[in-house]
PDB file of C-alpha atoms in Angstrom:
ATOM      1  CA  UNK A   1     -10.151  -2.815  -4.836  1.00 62.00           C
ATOM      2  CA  UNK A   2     -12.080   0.308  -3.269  1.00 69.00           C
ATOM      3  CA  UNK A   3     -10.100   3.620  -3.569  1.00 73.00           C
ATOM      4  CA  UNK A   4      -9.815   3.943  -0.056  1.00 77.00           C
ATOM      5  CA  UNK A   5      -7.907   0.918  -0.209  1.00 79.00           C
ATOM      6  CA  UNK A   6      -5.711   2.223  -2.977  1.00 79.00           C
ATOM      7  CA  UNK A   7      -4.700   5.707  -0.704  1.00 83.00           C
ATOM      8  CA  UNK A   8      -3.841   3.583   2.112  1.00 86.00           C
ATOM      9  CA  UNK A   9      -1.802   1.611   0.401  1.00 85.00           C
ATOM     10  CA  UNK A  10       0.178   5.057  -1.213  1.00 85.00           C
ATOM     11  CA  UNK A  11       0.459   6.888   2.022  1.00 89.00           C
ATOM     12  CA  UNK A  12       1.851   3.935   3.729  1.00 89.00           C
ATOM     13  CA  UNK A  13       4.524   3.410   1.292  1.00 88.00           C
ATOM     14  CA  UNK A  14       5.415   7.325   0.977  1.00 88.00           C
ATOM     15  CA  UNK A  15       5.777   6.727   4.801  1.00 91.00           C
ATOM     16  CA  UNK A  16       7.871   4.076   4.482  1.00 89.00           C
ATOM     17  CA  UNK A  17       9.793   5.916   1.947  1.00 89.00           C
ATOM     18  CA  UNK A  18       9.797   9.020   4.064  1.00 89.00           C
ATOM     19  CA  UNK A  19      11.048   7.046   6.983  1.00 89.00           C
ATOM     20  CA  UNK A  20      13.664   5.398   5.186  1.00 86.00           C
ATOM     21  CA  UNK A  21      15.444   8.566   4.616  1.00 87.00           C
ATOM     22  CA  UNK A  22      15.809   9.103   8.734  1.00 85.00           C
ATOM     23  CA  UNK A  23      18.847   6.701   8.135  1.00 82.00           C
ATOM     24  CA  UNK A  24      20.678   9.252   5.753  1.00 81.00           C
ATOM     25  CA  UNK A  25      24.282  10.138   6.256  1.00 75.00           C
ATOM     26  CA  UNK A  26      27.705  11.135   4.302  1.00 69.00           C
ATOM     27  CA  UNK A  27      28.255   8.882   1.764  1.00 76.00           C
ATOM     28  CA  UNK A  28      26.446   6.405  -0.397  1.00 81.00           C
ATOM     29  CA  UNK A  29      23.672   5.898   1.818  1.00 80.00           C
ATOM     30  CA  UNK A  30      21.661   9.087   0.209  1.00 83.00           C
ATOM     31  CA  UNK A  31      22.525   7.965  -3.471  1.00 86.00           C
ATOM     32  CA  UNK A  32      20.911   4.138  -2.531  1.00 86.00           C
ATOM     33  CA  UNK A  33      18.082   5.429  -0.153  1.00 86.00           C
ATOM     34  CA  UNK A  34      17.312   7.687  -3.744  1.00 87.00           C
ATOM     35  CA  UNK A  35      17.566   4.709  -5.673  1.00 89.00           C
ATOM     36  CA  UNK A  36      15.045   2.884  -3.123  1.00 86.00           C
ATOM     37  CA  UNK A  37      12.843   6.080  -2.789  1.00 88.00           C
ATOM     38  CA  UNK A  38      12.688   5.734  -6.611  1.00 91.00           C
ATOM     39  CA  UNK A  39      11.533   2.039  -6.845  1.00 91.00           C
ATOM     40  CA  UNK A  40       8.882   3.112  -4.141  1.00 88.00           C
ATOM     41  CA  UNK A  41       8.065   5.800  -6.221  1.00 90.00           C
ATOM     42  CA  UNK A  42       7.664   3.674  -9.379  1.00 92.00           C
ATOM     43  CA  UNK A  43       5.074   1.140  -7.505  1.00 85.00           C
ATOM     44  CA  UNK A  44       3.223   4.004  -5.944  1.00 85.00           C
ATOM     45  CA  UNK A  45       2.663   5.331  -8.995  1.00 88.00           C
ATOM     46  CA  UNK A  46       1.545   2.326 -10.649  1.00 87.00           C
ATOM     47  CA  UNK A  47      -0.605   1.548  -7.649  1.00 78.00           C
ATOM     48  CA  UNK A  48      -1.983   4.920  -8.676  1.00 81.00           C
ATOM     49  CA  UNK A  49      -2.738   3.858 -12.555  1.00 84.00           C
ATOM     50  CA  UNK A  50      -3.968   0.224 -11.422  1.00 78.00           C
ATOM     51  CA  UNK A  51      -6.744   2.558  -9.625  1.00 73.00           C
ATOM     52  CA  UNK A  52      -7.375   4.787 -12.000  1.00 77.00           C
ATOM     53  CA  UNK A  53      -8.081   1.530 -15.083  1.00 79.00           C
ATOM     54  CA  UNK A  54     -11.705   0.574 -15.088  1.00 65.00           C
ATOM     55  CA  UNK A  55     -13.216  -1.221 -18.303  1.00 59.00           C
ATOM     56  CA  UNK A  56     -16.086  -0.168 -20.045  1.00 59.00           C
ATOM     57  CA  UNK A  57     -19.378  -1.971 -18.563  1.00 55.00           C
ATOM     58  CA  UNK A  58     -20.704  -3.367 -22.233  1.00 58.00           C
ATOM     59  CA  UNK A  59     -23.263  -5.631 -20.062  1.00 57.00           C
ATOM     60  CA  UNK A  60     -24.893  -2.429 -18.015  1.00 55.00           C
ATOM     61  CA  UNK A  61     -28.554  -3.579 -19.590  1.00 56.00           C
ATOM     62  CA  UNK A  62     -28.609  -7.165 -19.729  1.00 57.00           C
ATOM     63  CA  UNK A  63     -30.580  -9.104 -17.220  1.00 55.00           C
ATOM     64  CA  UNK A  64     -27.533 -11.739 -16.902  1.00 56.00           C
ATOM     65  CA  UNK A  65     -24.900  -9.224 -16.075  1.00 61.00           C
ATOM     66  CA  UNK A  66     -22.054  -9.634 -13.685  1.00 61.00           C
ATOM     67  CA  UNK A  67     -22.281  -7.848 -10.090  1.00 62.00           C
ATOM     68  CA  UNK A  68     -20.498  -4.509  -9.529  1.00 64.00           C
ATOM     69  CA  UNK A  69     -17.725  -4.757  -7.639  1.00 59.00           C
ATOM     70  CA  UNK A  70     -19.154  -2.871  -4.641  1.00 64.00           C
ATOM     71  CA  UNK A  71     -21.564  -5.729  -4.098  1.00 66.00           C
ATOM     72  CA  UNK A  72     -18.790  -7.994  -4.438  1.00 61.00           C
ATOM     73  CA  UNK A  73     -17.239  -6.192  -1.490  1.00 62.00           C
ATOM     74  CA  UNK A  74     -19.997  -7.292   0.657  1.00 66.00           C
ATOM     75  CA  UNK A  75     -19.222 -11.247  -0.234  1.00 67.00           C
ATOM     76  CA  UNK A  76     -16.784 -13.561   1.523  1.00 71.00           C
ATOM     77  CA  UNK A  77     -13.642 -14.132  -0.140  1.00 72.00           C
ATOM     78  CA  UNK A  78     -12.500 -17.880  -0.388  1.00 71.00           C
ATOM     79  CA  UNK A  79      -8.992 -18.744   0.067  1.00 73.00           C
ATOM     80  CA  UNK A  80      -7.638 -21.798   0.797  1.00 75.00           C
ATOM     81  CA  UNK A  81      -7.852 -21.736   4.579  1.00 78.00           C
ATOM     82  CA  UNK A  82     -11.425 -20.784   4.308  1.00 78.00           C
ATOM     83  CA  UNK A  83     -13.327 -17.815   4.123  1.00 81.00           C
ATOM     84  CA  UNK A  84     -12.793 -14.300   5.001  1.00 82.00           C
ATOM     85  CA  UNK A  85     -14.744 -10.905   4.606  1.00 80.00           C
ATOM     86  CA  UNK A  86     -13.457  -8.255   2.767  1.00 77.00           C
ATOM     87  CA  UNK A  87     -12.579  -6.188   5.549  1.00 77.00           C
ATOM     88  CA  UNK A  88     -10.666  -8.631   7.234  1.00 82.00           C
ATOM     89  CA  UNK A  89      -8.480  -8.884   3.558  1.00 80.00           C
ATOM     90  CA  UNK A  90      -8.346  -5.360   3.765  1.00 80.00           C
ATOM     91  CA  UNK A  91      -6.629  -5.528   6.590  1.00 84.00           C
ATOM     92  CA  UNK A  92      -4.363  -8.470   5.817  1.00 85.00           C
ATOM     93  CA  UNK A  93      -3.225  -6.218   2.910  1.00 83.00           C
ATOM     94  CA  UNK A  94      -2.508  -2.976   4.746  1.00 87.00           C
ATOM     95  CA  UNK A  95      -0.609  -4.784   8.023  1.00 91.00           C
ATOM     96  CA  UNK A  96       2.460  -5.605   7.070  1.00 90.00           C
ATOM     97  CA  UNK A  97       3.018  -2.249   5.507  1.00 89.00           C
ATOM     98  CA  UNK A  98       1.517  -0.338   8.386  1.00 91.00           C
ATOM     99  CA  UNK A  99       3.888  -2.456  10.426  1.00 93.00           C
ATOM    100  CA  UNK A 100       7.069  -1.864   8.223  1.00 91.00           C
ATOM    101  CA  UNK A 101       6.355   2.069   7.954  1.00 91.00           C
ATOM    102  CA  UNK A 102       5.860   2.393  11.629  1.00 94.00           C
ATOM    103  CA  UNK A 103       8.760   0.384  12.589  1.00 93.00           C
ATOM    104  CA  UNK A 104      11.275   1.982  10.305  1.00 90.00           C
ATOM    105  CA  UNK A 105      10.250   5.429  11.825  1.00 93.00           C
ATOM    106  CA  UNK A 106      10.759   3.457  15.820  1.00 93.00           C
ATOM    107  CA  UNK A 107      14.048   2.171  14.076  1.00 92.00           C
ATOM    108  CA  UNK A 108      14.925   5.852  12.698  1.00 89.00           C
ATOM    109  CA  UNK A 109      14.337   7.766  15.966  1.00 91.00           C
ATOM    110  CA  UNK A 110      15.801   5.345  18.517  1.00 92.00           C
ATOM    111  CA  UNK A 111      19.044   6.002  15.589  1.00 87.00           C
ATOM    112  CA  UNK A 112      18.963   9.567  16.014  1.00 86.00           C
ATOM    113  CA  UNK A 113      18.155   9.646  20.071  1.00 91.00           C
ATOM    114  CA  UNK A 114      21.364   7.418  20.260  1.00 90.00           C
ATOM    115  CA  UNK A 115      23.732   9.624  17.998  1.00 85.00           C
ATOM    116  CA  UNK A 116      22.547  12.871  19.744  1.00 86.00           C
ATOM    117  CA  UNK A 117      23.114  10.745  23.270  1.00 88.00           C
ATOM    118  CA  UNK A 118      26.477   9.769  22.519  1.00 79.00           C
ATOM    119  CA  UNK A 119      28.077  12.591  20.441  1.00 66.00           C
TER     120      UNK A 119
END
């Protein structure tokens, strides 16, 4: 995957983890949204190192070498419903994060309009 691709994917989940901790309160609610913000924290970070790995290109001179993976971008990716560019993967990737981030900070405000509302 492009790096672009990996940032995305790290600021949408440090968004979700920010958001999750609009639902804080007394109790044990901080000590399991710490223990969620951790396991978000793990994944990020080995988003982070998945990124970061690259293999040495041994083949770099031969005439029968493999494509780089930025012309492989370019190609359609087959799944089993058919095929679909890599932009449109892209985006099937980043959607249901995008959605959960943005809907936990909806979720986190309407909580907080309602408290202040009826207190």
């Amino acid at each position: 995957m492009p790096q672009w691709l990996y940032r995305l994917l790290i600021g949408l989940a440090a968004w979700f983890a920010l958001a999750a901790w609009l639902f804080s309160a007394s109790g044990p609610t901080d000590y399991l949204l710490s223990i969620v913000s951790g396991f978000i924290f793990v994944v990020v970070l080995l988003q982070l190192i998945l990124s970061r790995v690259r293999g040495r290109d041994t083949t770099a001179g031969t005439a029968d070498a493999s494509p780089r993976f930025t012309e492989r971008g370019e190609w359609d990716l087959d799944t089993r419903q058919g095929h679909i560019s890599f932009n449109e993967a892209a985006v099937q990737i980043l959607l249901p994060l995008a959605a959960a981030a943005l809907g936990m900070t909806a979720i986190g405000i309407a909580l907080h309009i309602a408290e202040h509302i009826s207190a």
